mmCIF file of C-alpha atoms and ligand atoms in Angstrom:
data_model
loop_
_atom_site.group_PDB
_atom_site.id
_atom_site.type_symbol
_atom_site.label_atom_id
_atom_site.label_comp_id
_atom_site.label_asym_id
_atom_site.label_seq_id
_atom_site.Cartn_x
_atom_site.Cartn_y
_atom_site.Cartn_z
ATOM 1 C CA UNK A 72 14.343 -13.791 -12.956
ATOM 2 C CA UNK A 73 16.376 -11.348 -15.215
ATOM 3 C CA UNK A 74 14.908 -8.736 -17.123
ATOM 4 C CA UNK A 75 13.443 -9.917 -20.542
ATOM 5 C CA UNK A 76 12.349 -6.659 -21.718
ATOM 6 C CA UNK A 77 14.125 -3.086 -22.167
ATOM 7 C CA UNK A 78 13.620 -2.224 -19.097
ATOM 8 C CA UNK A 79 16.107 -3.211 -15.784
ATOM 9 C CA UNK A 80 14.785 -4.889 -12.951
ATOM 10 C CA UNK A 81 12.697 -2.142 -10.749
ATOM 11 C CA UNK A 82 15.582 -0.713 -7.734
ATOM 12 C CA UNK A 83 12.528 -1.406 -4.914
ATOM 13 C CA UNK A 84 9.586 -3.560 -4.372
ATOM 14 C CA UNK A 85 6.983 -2.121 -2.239
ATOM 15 C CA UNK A 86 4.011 -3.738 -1.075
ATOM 16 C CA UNK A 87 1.121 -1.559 -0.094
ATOM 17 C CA UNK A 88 -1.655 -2.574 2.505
ATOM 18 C CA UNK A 89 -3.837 -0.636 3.738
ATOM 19 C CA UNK A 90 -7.261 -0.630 6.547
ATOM 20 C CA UNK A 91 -7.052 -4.389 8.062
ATOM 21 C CA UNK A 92 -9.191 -2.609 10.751
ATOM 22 C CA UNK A 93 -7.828 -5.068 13.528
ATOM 23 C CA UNK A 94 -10.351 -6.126 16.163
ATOM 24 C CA UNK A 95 -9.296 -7.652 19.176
ATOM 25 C CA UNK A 96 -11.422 -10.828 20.184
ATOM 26 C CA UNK A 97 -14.527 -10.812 18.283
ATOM 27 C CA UNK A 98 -15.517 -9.870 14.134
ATOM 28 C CA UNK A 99 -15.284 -6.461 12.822
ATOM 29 C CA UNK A 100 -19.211 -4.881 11.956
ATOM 30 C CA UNK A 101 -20.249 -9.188 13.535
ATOM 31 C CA UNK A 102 -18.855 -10.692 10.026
ATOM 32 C CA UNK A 103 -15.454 -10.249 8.880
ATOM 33 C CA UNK A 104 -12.020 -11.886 11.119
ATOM 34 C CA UNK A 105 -10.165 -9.326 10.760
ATOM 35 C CA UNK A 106 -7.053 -11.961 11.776
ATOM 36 C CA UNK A 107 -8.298 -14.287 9.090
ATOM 37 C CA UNK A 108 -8.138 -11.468 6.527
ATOM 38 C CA UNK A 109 -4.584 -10.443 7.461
ATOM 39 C CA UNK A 110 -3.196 -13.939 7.110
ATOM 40 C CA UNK A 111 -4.645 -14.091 3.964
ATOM 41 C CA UNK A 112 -3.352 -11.228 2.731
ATOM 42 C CA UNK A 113 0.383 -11.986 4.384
ATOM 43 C CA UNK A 114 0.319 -15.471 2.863
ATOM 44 C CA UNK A 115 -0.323 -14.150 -0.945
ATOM 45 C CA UNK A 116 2.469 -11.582 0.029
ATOM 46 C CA UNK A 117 4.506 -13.997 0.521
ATOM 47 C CA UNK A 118 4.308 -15.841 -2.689
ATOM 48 C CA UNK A 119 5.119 -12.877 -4.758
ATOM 49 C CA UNK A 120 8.825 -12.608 -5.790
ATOM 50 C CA UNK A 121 10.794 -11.164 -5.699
ATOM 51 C CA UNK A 122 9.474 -9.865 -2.305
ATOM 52 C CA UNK A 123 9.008 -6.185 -1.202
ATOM 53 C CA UNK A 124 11.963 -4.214 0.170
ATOM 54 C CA UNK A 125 9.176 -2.562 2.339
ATOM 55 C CA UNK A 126 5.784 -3.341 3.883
ATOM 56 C CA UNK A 127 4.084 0.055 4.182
ATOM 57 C CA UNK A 128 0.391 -0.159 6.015
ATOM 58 C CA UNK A 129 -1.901 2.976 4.945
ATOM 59 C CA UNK A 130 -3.537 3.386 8.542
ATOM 60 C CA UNK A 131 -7.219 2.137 9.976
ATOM 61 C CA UNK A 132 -4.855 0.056 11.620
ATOM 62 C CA UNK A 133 -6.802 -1.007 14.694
ATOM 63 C CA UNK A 134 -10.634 -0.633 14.408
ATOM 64 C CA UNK A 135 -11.100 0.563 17.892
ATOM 65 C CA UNK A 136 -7.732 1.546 18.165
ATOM 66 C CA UNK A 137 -7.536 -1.390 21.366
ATOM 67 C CA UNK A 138 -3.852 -2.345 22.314
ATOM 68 C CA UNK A 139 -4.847 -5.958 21.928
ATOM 69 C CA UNK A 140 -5.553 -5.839 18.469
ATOM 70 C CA UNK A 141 -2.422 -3.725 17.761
ATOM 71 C CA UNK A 142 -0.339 -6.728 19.126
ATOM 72 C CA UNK A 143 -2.001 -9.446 17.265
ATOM 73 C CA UNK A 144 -1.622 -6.980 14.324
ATOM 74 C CA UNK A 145 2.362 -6.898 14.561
ATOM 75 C CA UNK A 146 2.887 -10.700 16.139
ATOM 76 C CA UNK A 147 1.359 -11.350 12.263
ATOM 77 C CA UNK A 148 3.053 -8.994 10.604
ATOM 78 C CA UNK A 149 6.519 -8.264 11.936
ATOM 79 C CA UNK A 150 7.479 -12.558 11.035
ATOM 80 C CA UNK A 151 5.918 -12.030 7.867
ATOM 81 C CA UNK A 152 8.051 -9.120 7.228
ATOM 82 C CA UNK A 153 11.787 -10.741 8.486
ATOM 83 C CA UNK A 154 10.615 -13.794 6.339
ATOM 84 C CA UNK A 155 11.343 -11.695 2.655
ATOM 85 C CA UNK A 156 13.419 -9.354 4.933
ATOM 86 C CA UNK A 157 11.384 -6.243 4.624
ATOM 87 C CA UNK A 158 11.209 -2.812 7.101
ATOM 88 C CA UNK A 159 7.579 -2.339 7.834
ATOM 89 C CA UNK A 160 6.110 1.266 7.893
ATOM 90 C CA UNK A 161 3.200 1.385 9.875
ATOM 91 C CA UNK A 162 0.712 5.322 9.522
ATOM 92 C CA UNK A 163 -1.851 6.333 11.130
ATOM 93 C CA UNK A 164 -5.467 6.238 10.360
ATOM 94 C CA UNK A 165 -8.811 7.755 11.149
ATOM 95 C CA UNK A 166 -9.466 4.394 13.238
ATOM 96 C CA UNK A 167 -6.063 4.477 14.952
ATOM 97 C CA UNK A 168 -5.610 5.782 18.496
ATOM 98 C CA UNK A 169 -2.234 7.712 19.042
ATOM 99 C CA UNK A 170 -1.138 6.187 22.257
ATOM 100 C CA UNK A 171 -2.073 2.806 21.572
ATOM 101 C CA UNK A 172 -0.286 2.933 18.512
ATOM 102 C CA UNK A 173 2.757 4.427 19.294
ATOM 103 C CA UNK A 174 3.410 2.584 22.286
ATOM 104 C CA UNK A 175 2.016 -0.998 19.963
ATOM 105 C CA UNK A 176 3.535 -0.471 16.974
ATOM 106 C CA UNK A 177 6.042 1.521 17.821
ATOM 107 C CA UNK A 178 7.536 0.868 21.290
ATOM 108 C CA UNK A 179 6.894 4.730 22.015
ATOM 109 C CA UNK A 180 5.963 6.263 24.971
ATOM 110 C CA UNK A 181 2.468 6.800 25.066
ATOM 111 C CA UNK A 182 1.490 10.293 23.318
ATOM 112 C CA UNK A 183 -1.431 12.305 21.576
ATOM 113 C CA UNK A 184 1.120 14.026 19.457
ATOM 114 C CA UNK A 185 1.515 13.230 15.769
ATOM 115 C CA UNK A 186 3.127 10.014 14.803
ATOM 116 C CA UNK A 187 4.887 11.071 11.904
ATOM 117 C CA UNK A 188 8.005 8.544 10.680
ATOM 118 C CA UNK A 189 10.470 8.733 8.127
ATOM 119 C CA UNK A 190 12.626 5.295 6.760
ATOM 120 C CA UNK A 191 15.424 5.119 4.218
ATOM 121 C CA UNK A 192 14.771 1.888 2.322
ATOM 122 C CA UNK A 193 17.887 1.270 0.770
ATOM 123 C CA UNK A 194 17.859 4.831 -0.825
ATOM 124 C CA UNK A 195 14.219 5.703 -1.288
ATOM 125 C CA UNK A 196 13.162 7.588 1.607
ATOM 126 C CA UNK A 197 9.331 6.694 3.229
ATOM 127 C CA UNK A 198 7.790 9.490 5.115
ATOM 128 C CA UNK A 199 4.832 8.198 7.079
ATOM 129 C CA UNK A 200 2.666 11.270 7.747
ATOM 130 C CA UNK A 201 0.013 11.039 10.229
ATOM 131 C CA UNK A 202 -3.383 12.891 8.898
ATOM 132 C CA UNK A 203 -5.570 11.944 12.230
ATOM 133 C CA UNK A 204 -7.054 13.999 13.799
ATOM 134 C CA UNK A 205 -7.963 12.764 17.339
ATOM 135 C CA UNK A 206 -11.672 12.327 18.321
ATOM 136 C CA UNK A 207 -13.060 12.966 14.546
ATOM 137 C CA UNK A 208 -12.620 10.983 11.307
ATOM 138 C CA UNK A 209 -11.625 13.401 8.445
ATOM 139 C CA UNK A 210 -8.095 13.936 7.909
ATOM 140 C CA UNK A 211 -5.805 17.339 8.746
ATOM 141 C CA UNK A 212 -2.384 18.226 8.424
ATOM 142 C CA UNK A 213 -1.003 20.767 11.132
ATOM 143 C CA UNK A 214 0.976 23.260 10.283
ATOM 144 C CA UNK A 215 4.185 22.198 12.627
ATOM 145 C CA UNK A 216 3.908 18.990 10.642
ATOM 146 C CA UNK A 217 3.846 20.702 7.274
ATOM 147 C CA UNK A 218 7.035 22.655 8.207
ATOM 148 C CA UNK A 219 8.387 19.336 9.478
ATOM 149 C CA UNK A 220 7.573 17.659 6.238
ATOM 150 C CA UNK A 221 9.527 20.526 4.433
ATOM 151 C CA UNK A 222 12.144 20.607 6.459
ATOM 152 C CA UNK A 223 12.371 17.069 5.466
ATOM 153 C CA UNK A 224 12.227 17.197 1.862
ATOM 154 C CA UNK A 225 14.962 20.302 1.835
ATOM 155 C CA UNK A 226 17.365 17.597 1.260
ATOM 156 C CA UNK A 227 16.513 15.162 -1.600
ATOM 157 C CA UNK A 228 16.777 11.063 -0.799
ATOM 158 C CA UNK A 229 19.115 9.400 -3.237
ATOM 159 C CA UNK A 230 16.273 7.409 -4.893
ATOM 160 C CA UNK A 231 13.562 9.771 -4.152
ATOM 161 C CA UNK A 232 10.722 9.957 -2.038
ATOM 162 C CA UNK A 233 7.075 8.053 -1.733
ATOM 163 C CA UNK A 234 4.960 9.917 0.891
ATOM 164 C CA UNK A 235 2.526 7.569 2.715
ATOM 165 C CA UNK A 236 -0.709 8.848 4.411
ATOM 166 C CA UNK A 237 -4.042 7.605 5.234
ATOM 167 C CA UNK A 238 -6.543 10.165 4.193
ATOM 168 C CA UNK A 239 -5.684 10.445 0.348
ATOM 169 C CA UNK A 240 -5.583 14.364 -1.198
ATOM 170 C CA UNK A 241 -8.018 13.533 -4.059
ATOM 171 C CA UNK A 242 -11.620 13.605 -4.976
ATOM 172 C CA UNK A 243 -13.952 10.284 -4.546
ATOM 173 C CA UNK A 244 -15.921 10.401 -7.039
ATOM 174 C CA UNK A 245 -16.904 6.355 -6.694
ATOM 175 C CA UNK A 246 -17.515 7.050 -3.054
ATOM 176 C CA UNK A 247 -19.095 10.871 -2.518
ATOM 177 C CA UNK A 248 -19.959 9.869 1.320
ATOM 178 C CA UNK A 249 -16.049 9.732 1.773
ATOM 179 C CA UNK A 250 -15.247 13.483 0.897
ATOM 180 C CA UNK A 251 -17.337 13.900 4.481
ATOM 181 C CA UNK A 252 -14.381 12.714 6.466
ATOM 182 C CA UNK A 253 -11.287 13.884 3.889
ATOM 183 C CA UNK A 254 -8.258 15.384 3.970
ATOM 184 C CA UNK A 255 -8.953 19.072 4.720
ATOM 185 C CA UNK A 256 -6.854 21.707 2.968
ATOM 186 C CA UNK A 257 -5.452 19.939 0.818
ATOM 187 C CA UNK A 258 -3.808 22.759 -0.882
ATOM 188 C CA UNK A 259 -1.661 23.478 1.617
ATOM 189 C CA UNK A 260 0.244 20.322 1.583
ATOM 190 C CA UNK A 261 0.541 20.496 -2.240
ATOM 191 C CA UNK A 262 2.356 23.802 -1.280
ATOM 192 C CA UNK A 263 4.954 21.749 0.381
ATOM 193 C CA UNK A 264 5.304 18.347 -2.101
ATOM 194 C CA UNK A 265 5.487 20.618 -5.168
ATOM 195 C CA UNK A 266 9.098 20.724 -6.568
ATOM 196 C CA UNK A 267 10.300 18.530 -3.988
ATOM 197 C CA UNK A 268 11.892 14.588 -4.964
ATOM 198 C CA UNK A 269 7.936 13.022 -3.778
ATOM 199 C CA UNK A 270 7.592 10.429 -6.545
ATOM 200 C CA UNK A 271 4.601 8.708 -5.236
ATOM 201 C CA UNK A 272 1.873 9.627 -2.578
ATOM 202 C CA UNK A 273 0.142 6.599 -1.408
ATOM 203 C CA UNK A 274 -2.857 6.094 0.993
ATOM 204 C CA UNK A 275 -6.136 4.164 2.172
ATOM 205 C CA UNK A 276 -9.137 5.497 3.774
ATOM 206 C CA UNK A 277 -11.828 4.861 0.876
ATOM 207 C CA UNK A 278 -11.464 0.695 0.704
ATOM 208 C CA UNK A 279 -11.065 0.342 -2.872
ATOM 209 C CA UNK A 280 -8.361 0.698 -4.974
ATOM 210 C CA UNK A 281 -8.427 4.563 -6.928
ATOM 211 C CA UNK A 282 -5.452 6.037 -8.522
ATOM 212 C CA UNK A 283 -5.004 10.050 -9.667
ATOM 213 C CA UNK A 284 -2.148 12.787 -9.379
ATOM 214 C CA UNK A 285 -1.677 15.296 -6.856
ATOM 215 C CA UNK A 286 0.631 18.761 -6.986
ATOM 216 C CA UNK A 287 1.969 16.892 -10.014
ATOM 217 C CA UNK A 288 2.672 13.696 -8.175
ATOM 218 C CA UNK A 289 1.332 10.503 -9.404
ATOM 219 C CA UNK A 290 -1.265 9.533 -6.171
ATOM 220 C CA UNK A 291 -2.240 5.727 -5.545
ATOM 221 C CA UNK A 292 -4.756 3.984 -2.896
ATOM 222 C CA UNK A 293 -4.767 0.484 -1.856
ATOM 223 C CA UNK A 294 -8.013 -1.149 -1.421
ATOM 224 C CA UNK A 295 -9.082 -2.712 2.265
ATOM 225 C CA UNK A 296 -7.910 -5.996 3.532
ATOM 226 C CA UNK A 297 -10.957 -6.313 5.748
ATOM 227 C CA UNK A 298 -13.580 -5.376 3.750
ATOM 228 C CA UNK A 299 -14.063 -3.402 0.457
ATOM 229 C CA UNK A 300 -16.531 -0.497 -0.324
ATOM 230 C CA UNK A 301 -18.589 -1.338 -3.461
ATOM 231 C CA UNK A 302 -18.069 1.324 -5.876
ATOM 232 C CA UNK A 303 -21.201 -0.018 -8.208
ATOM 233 C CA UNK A 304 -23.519 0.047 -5.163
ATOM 234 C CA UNK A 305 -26.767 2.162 -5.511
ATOM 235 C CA UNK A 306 -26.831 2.848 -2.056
ATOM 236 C CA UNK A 307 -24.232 6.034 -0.275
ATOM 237 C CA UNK A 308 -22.179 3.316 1.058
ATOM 238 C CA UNK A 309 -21.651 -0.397 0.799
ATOM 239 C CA UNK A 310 -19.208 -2.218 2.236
ATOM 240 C CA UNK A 311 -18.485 -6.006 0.943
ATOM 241 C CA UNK A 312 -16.881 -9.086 2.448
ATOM 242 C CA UNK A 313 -14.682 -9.317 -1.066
ATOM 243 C CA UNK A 314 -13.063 -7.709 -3.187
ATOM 244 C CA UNK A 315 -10.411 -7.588 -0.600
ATOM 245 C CA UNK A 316 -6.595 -6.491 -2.192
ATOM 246 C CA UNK A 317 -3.601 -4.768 -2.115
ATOM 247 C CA UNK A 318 -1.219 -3.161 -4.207
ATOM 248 C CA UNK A 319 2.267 -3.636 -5.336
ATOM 249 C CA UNK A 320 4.795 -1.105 -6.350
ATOM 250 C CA UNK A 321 7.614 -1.150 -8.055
ATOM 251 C CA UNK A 322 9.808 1.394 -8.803
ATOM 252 C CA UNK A 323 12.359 1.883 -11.068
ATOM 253 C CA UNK A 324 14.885 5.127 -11.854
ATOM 254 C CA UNK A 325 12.298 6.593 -13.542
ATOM 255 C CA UNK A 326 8.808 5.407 -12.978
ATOM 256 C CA UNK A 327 6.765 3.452 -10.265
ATOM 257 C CA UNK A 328 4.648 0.650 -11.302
ATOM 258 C CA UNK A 329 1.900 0.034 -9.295
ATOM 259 C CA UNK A 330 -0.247 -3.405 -9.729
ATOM 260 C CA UNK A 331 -3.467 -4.161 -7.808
ATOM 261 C CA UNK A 332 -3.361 -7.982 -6.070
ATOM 262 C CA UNK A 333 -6.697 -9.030 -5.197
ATOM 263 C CA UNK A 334 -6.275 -11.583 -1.760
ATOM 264 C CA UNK A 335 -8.782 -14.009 -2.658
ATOM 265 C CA UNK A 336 -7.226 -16.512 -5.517
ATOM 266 C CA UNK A 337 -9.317 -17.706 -8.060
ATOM 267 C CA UNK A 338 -9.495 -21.244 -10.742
ATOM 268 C CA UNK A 339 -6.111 -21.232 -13.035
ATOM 269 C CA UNK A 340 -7.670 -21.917 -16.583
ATOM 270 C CA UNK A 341 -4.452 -20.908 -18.438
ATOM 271 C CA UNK A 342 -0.583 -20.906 -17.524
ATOM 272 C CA UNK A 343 2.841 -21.843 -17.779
ATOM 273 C CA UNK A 344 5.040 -23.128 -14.845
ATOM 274 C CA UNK A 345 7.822 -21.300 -13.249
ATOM 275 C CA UNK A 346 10.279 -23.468 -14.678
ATOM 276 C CA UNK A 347 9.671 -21.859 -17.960
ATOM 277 C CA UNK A 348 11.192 -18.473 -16.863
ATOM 278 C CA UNK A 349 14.875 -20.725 -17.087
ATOM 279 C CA UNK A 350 14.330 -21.938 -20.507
ATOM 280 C CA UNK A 351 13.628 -18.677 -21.672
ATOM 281 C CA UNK A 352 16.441 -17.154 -19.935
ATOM 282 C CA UNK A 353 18.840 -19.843 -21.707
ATOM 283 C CA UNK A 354 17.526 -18.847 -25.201
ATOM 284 C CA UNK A 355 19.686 -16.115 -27.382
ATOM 285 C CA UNK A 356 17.164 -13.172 -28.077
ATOM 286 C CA UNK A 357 16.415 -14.446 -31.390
ATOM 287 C CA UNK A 358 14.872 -17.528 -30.181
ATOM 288 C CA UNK A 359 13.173 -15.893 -27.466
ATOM 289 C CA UNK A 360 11.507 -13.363 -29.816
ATOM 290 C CA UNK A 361 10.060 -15.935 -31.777
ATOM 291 C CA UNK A 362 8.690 -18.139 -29.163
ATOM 292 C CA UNK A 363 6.998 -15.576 -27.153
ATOM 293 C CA UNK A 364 5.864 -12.924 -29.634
ATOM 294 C CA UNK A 365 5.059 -15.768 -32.296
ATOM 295 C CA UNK A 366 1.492 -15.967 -33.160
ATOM 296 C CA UNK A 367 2.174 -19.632 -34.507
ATOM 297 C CA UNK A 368 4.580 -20.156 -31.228
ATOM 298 C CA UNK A 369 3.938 -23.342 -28.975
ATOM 299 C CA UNK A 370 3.885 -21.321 -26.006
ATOM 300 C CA UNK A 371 0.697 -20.359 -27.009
ATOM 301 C CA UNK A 372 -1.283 -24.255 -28.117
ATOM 302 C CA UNK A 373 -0.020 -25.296 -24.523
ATOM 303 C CA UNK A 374 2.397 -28.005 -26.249
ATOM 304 C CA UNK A 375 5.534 -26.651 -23.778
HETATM 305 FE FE1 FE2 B 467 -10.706 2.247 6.909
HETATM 306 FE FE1 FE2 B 468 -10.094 5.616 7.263
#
């Protein structure tokens, strides 16, 4: 569909998932298919359009880290990606074994060292950054991988850069249990994005969707697509088969949009079908100004 507004379409579509917490053979905490909830989440991927340049997966990849559930992981994932012919960026979580993912995901040779990644999509460069830290589940940095990271952003990508980790670099205030197993030092990696072309630092970890800036940078975390921590629960932690979602981002030459899709549909009581969009684009703007921004338009008593 062409623009209707004043602003162009976005340059990339990103789509953001994060924690499916893949569990090979049986249901994760004796409840939630893990498998069931990554279909569900690929198949309401795959009806947004246009579709994402980019699939980028905020760690917690594997529950147990098992190689079995990292290759039912990508034998969902990789088709679903080829279908709306997107790269897939896969980072590490707290959850995630090194070796297992590397050689998994990643058709590596199995290694404890950092599995840090970077991927030019069409311009805007992704930096996977893996915050793991083996054998514990707070997050850390090293500092060979903070001079990597700066040696990496020395030389600006042409459309920028969106920085993808698992452990986020912001406060939980929703979920104060979380800040137990955070990103430690934080300040030291906002040492290294300040100034730099980041645009976007994006991550998973808490299992429900926050948002908040960082060194300047605007900071965004996906929700779970396993299972969701309730923010409005009364209890230190509560996690929730619901709520599950993801979020899209779209980015433009001088902003990124980011939108929250929930994975579980709900009743339609209003709409208009997708055929509309042509009509519209056949009007001359005069005509389209009235119909849509109309309070007395038809497109509003449901008579188109
Ligand atoms: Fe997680
Ligand atoms: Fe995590």
């Amino acid at each position: 569909m062409k623009p209707l507004g004043q602003h162009p379409a976005p340059r990339h579509v990103i789509a953001h998932l994060s924690d499916p917490q893949m569990l090979a053979g049986r249901p994760l905490h004796g409840k939630v298919d893990t498998e069931a909830r990554m279909r569900a989440a690929l198949d309401r991927l795959s009806a947004i359009d246009p579709p994402p340049h980019a699939i980028v997966f905020t760690g917690d990849l594997a529950d147990r880290g098992e190689p079995e559930a990292y290759a039912v992981l990508r034998a969902l994932v990789e088709p679903a990606a080829a279908q709306c012919g997107a790269q897939v960026v896969w980072v590490m979580g707290n959850h995630d074994e090194r070796a297992a993912y590397a050689q998994g995901l990643l058709d590596r040779a199995a290694t404890d060292a950092p599995q840090d990644e970077v991927h030019d999509v069409d311009g805007l460069r992704i930096i996977s950054l893996d915050t793991s830290v083996p054998g514990y589940h707070h997050g850390e940095i090293g500092t060979e991988q903070l001079a990597w990271l700066a040696d990496q952003l020395a030389t600006p990508a042409e459309h920028g850069t969106l920085l993808a980790v698992h452990h986020p670099p912001i406060p939980v205030p929703m979920l104060e249990a979380a800040a137990l197993i955070e990103l430690h030092d934080q300040a030291a990696l906002a040492d290294v994005i300040r100034g730099t072309d980041v645009r976007g630092i994006i991550g998973g970890h808490f299992h429900y969707t926050s948002w908040s800036t960082f060194a300047g940078v605007p900071v965004s975390v996906a929700s779970s697509t396993c299972y969701t921590e309730d923010p409005a629960t009364p209890g230190l932690t509560s996690g929730v088969d619901g709520h599950q979602a993801f979020t899209m981002l779209h980015v433009y030459a001088d902003a990124v949009v980011h939108s929250v899709v929930p994975v579980a549909g709900a009743p339609e009581v209003v709409g208009h079908p997708a055929e509309l969009a042509e009509q519209l684009e056949a009007l001359d703007p005069t005509e389209l100004f009235e119909l849509v921004s109309g309070k007395e338009s038809p497109l509003y008593s449901n008579e188109l």
